[in-house]
mmCIF file of C-alpha atoms in Angstrom:
data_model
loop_
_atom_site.group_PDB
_atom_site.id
_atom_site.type_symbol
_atom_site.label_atom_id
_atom_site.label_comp_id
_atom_site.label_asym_id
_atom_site.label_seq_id
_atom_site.Cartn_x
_atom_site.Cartn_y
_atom_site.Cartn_z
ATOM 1 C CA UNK M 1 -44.116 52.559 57.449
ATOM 2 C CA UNK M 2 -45.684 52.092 61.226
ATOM 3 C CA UNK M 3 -48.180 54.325 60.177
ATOM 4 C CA UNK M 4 -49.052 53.354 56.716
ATOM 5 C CA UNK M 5 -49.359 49.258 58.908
ATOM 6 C CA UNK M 6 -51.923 51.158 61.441
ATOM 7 C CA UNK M 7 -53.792 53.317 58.501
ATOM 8 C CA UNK M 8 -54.167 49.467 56.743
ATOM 9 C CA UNK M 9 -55.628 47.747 59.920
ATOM 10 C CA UNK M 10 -57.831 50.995 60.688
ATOM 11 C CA UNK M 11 -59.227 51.086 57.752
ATOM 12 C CA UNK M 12 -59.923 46.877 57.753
ATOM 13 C CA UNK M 13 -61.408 47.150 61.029
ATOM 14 C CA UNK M 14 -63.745 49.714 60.114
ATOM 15 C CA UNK M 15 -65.011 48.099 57.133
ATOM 16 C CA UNK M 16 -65.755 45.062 59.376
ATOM 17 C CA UNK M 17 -67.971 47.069 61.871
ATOM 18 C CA UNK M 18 -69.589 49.108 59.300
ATOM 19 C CA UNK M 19 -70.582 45.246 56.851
ATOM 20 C CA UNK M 20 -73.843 44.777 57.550
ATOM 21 C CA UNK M 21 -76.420 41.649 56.955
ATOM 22 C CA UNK M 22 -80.136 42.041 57.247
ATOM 23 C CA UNK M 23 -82.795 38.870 56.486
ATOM 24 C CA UNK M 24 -86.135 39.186 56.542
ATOM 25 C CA UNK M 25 -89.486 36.516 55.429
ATOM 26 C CA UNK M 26 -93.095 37.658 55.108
ATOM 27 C CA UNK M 27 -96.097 35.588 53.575
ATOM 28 C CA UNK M 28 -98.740 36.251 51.912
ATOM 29 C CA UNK M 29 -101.466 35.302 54.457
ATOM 30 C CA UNK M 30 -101.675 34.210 58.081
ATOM 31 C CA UNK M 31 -104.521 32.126 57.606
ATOM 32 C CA UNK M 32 -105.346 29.305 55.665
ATOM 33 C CA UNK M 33 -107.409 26.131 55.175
ATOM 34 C CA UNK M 34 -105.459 22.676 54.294
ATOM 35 C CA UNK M 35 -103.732 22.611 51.213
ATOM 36 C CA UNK M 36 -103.911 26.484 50.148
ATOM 37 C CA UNK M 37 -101.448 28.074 48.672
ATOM 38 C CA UNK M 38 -98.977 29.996 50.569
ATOM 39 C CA UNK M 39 -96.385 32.603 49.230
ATOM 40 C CA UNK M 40 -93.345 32.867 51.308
ATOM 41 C CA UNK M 41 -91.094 35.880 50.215
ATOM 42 C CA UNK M 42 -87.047 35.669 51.853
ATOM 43 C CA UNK M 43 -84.935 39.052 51.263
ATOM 44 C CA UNK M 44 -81.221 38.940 52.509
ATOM 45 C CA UNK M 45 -80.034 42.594 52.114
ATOM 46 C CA UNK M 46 -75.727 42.920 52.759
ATOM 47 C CA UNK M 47 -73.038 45.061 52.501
ATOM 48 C CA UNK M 48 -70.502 42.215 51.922
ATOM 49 C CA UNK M 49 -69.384 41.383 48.157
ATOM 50 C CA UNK M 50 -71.080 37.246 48.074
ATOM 51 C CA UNK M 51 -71.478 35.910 45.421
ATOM 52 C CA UNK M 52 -74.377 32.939 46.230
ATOM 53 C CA UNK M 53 -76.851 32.865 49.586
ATOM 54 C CA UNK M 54 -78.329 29.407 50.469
ATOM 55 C CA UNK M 55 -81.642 29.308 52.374
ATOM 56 C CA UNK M 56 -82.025 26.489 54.637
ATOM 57 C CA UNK M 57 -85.388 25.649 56.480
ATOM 58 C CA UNK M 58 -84.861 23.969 59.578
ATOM 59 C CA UNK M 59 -87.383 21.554 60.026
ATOM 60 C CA UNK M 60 -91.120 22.455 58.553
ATOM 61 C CA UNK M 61 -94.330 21.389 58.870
ATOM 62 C CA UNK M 62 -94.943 22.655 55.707
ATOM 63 C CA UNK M 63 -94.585 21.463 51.914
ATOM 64 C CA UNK M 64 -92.615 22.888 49.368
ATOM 65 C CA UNK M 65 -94.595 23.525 46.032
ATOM 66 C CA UNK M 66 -92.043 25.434 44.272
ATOM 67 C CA UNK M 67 -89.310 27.815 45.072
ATOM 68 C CA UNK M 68 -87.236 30.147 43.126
ATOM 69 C CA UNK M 69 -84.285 32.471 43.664
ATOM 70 C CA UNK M 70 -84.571 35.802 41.902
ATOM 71 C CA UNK M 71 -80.985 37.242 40.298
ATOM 72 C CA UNK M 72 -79.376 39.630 42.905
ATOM 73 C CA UNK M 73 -79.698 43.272 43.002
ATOM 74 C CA UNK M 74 -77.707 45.534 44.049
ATOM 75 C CA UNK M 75 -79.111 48.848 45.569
ATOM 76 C CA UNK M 76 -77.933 51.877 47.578
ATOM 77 C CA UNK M 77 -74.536 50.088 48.284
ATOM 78 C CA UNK M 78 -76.111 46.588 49.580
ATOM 79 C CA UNK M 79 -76.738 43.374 47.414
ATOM 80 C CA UNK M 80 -80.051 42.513 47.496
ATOM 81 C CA UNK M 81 -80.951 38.861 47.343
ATOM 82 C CA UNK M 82 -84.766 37.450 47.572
ATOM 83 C CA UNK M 83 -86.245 33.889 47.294
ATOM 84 C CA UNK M 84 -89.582 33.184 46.648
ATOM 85 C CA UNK M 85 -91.222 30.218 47.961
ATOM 86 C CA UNK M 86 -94.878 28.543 47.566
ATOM 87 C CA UNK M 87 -95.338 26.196 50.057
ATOM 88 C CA UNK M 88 -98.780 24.265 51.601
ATOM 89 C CA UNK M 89 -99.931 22.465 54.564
ATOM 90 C CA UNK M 90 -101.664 19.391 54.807
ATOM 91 C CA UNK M 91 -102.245 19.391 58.970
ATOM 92 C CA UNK M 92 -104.496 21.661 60.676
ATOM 93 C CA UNK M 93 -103.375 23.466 63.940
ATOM 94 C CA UNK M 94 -100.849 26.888 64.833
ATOM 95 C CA UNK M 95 -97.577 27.043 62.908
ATOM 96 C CA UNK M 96 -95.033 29.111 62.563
ATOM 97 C CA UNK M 97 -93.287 29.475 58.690
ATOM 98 C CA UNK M 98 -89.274 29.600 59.398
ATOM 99 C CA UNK M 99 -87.023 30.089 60.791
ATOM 100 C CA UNK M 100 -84.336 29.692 57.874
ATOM 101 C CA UNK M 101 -80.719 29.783 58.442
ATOM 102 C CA UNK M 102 -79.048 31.920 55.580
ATOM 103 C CA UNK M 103 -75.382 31.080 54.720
ATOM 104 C CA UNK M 104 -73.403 33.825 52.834
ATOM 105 C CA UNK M 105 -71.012 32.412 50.556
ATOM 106 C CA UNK M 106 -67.887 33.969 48.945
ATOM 107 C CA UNK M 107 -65.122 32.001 46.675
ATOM 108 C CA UNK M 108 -66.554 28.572 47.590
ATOM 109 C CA UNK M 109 -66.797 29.593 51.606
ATOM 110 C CA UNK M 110 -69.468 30.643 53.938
ATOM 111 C CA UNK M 111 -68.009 33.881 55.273
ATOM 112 C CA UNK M 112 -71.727 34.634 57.980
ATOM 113 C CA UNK M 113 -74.818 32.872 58.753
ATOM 114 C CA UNK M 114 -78.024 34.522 59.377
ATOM 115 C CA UNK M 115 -81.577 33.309 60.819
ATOM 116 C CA UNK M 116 -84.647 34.571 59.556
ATOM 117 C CA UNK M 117 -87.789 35.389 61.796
ATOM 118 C CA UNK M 118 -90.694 33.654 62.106
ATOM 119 C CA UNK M 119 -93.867 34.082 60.566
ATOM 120 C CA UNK M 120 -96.696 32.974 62.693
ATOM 121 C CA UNK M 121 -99.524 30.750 60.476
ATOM 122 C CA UNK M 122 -103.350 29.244 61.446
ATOM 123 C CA UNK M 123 -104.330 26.387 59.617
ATOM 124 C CA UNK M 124 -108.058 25.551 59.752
ATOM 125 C CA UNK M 125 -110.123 22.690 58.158
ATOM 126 C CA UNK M 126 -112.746 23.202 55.179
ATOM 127 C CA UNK M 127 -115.161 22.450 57.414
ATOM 128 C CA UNK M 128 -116.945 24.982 59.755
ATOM 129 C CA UNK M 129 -118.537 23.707 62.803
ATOM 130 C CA UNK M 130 -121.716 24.389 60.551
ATOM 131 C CA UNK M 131 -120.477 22.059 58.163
ATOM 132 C CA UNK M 132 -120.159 18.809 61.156
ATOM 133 C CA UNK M 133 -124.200 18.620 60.936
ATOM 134 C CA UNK M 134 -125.566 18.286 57.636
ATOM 135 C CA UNK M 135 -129.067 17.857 57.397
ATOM 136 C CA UNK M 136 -130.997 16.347 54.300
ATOM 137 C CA UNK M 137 -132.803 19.075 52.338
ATOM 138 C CA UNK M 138 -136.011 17.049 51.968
ATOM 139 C CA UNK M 139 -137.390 14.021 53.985
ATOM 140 C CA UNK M 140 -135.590 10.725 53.115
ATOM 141 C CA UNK M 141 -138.091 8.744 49.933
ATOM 142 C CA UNK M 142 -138.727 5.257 51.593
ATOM 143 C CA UNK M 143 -138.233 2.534 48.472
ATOM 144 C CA UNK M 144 -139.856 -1.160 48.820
ATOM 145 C CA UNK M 145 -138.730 -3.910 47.316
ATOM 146 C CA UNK M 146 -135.949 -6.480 48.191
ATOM 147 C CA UNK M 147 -132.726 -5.536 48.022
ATOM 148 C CA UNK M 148 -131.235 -8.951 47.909
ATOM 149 C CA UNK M 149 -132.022 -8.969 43.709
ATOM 150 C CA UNK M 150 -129.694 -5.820 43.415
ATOM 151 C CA UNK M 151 -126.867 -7.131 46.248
ATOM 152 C CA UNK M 152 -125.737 -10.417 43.957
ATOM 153 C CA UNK M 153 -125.354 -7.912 40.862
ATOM 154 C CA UNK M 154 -123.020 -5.567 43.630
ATOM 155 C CA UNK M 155 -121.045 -8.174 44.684
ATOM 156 C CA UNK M 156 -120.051 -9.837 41.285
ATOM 157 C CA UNK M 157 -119.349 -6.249 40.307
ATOM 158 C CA UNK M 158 -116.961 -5.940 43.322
ATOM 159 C CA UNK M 159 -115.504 -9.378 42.882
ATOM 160 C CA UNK M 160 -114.603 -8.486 39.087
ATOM 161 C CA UNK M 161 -113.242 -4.615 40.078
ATOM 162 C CA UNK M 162 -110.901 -6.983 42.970
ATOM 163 C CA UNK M 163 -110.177 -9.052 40.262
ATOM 164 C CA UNK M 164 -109.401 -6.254 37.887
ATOM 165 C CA UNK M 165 -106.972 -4.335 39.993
ATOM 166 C CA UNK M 166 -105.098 -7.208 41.682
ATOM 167 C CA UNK M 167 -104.486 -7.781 37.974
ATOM 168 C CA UNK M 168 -103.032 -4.357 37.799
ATOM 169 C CA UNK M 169 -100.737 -5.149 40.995
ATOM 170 C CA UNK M 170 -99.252 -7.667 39.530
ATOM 171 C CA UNK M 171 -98.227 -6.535 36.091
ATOM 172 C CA UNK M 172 -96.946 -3.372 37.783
ATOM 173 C CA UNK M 173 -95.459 -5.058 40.472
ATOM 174 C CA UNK M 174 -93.598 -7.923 37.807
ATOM 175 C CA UNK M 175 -92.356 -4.752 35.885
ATOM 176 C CA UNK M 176 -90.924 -2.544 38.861
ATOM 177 C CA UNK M 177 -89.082 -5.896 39.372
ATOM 178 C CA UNK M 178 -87.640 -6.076 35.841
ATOM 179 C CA UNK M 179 -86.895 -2.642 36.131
ATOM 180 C CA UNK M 180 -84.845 -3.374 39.266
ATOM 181 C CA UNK M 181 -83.089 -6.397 38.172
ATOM 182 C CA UNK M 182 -81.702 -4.176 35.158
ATOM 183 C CA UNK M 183 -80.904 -1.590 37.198
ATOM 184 C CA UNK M 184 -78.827 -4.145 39.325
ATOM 185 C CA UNK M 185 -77.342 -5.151 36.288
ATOM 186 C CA UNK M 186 -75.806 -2.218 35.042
ATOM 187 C CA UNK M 187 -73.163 -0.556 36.787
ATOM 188 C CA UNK M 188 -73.570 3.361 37.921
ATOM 189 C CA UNK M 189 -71.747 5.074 34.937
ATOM 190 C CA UNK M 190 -73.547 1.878 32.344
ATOM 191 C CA UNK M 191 -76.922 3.507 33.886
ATOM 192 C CA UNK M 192 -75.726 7.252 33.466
ATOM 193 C CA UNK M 193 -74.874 6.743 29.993
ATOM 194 C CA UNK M 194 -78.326 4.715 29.053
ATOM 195 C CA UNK M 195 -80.896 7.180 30.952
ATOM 196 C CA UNK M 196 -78.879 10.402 29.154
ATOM 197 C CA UNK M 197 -78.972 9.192 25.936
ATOM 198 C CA UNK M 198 -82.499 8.190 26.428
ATOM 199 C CA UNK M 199 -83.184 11.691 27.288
ATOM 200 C CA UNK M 200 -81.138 13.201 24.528
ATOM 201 C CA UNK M 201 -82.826 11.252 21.920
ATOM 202 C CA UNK M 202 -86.426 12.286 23.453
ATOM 203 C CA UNK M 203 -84.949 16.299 21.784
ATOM 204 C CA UNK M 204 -86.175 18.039 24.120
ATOM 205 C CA UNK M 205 -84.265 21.132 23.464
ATOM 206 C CA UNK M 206 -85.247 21.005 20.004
ATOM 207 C CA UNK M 207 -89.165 20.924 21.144
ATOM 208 C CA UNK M 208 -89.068 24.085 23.636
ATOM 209 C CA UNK M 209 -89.211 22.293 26.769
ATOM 210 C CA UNK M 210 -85.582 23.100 27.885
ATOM 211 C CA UNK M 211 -86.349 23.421 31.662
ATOM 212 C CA UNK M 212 -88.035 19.581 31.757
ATOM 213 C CA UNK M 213 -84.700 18.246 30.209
ATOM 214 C CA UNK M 214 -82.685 19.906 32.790
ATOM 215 C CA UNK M 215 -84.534 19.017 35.495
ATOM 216 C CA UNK M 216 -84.822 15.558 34.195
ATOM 217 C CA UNK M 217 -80.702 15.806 33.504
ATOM 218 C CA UNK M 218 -80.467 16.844 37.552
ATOM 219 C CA UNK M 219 -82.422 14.188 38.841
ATOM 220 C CA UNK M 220 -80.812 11.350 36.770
ATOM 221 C CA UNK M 221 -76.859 13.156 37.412
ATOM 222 C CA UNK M 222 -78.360 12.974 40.918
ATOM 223 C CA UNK M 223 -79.120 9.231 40.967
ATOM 224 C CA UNK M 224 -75.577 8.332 39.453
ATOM 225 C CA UNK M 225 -73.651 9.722 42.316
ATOM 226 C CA UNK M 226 -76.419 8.247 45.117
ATOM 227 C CA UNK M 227 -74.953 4.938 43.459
ATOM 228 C CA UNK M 228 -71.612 6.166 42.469
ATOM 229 C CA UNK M 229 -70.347 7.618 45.972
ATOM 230 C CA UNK M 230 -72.975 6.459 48.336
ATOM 231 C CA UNK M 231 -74.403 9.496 49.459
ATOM 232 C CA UNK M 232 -78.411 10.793 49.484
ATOM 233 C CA UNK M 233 -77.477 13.377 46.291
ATOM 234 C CA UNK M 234 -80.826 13.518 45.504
ATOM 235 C CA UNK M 235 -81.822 15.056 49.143
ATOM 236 C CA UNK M 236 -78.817 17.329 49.343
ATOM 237 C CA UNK M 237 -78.993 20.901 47.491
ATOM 238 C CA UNK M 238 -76.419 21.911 44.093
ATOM 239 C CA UNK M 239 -73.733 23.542 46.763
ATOM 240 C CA UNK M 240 -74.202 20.623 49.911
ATOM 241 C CA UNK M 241 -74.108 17.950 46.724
ATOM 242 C CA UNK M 242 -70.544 19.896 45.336
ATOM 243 C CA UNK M 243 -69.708 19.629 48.910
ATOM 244 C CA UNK M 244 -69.828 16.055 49.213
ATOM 245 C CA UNK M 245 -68.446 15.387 45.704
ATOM 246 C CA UNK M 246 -65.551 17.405 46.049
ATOM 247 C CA UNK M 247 -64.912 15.379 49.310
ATOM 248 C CA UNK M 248 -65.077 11.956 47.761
ATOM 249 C CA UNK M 249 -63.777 12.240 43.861
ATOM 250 C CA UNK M 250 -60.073 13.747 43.190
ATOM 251 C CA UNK M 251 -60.425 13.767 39.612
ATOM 252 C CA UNK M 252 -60.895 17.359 38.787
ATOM 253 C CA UNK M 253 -62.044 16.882 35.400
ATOM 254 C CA UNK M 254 -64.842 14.950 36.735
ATOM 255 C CA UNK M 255 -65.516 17.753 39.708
ATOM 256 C CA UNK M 256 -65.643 20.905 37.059
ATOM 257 C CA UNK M 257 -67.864 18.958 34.292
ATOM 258 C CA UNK M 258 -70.136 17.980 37.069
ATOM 259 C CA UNK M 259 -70.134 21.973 38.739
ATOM 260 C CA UNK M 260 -70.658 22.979 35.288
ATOM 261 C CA UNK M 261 -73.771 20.168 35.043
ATOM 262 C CA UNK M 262 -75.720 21.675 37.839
ATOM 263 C CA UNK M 263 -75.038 25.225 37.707
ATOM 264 C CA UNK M 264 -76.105 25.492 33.944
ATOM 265 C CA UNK M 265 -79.484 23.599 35.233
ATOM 266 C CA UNK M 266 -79.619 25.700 38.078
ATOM 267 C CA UNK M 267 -79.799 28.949 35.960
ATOM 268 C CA UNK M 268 -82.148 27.450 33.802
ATOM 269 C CA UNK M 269 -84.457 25.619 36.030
ATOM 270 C CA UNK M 270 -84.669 29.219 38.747
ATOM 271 C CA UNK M 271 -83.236 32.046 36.683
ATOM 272 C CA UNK M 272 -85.388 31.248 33.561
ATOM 273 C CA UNK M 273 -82.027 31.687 31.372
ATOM 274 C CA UNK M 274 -82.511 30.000 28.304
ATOM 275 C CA UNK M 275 -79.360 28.315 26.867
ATOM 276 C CA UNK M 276 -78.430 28.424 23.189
ATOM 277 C CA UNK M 277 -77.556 25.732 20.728
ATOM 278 C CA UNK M 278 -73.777 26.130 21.514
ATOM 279 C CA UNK M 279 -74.396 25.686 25.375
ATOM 280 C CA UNK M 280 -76.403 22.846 24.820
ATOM 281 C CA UNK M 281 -74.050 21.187 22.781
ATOM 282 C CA UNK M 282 -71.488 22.349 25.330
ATOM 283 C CA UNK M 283 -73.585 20.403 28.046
ATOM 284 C CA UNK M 284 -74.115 17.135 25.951
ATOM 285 C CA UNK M 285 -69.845 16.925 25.290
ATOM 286 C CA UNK M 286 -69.270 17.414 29.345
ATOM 287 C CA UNK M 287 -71.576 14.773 30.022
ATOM 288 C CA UNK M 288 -70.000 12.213 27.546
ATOM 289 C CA UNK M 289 -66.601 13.470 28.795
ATOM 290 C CA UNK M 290 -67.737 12.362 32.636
ATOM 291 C CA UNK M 291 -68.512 8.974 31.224
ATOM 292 C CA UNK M 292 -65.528 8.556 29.244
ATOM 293 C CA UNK M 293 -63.848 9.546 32.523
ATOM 294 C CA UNK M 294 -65.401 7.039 34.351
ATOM 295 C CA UNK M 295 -65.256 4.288 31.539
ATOM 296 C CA UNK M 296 -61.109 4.405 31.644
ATOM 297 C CA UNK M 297 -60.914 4.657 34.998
ATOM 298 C CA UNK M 298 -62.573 1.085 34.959
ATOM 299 C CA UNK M 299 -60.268 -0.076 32.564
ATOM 300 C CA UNK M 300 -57.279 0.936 34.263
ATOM 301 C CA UNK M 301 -58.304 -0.613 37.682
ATOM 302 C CA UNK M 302 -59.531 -4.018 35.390
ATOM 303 C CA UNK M 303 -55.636 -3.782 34.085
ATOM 304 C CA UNK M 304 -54.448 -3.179 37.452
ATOM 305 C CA UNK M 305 -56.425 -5.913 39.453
ATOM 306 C CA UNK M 306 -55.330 -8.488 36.718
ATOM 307 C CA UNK M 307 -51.703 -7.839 37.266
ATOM 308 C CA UNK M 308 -52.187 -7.869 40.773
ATOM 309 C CA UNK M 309 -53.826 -11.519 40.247
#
């Protein structure tokens, strides 16, 4: 039995020396002028069984265009996992692209963290030194006359554009307020149920353009908890946004609709997987099961605060 106990533990501690995590990051170039294009590649090659990576810039100088997580791989024994981001800078000066911190997640946990390298980046200007001393082609054209009879037709033109966009302002400015005040109005699950239905009834799925609806789904799912649990959802990632839900809401109806919510979107919106009819009227009945969720839970603490009174 003694040995069978040391065979067990032998055999668990060699697995741990032999696991194995590599990262890596290249990019497409190493120099650039403001606002190109830059491809960023990340590639997390391990021998443990995960089944999700996060990447996680820390701090950047840099822009995020787009980004997209390719489905794993797995190859010669390792899972292969690799990101692909386009990012841009709008600064000129030396840079470096990274490093990331990768987290390795398994059943809900982060079981290793890795850091990326760096990848070194120049960002010039368009303009060469060449460029700082334009010269006219041809000799400048004197013109007589007096330039008085065209300035009173350039200023009434700039007092009416003034006029024109102050107009603008305003009207935009009065509507932002409506907006507001409505928004004030309404409580956070009232909102939730108004801006999905407003989506729903735009039939987007029906038109094709099944990746804008989920985004737009994200974004407004993402609003209603900013105002529902008072926390920055919309800055956090899927898994740090589960994180902080899971901390604050104990219904766990609520909880596995909403995992469902943004998993479904993620798949669609970075593993181009294109839901059916039956998933999308799967998504549709989670979300109106969240808000009638939320809509007895009011009435139950409206029952509850009366008796109390």
């Amino acid at each position: 039995m003694k040995l069978f106990q040391s065979f067990i533990l032998f055999t668990f501690l060699y697995i741990s020396l032999i696991a194995e995590t590599q990262v890596s990051i290249s990019s497409s170039t190493n120099l650039v002028t403001i606002g190109d294009r830059i491809s960023v590649k990340l590639i997390l090659k391990t021998s443990f069984q995960v089944q999700k990576v996060n990447f996680i810039s820390k701090g950047k100088d840099f822009e995020i265009i787009s980004e997209k997580l390719l489905p794993s791989k797995i190859q010669g024994g390792y899972i292969l996992f690799e990101k692909n981001i386009t990012i841009s800078f709008f600064k000129t000066g030396d840079f470096n692209i990274g490093p990331f911190i990768v987290e390795l997640i398994k059943n809900g946990e982060i079981i290793e963290t890795k850091q990326t390298n760096s990848v070194p980046i120049r960002v010039k200007s368009v303009l060469t030194k060449e460029d700082k001393s334009i010269k006219p082609l041809k000799d400048l054209i004197e013109i007589k006359g007096n330039p008085f009879c065209v300035l009173k037709y350039v200023i009434v033109f700039f007092v009416f554009a003034i006029l024109v966009v102050l107009i603008i302002f305003l009207l935009r400015r009065r509507k932002g307020y409506l907006f507001k005040k409505q928004e004030l109005i309404l409580s956070p699950i009232e909102e939730l149920e108004l801006r999905v239905n407003e989506l729903i009834e735009q039939k987007m799925f029906e038109k094709g353009r099944i990746k804008r609806f989920f985004t737009n789904l994200t974004i407004i799912i993402k609003h209603f908890l900013s105002r529902e649990y008072k926390f920055s959802a919309e800055d956090f990632t899927t898994y740090e946004t589960l994180l902080h839900l899971k901390a604050k809401e104990g219904e766990a109806l609520i909880v596995d609709n909403l995992e469902f919510l943004f998993n479904i979107s993620d798949l669609v919106k970075f593993a181009k997987f294109v839901p059916d009819s039956h998933t999308f009227k799967t998504t549709c009945n989670k979300i109106r099961d969240i808000i009638i969720s939320f809509k007895k839970r009011v009435i139950i603490e409206d029952i509850a605060q009366n008796v109390t009174h």
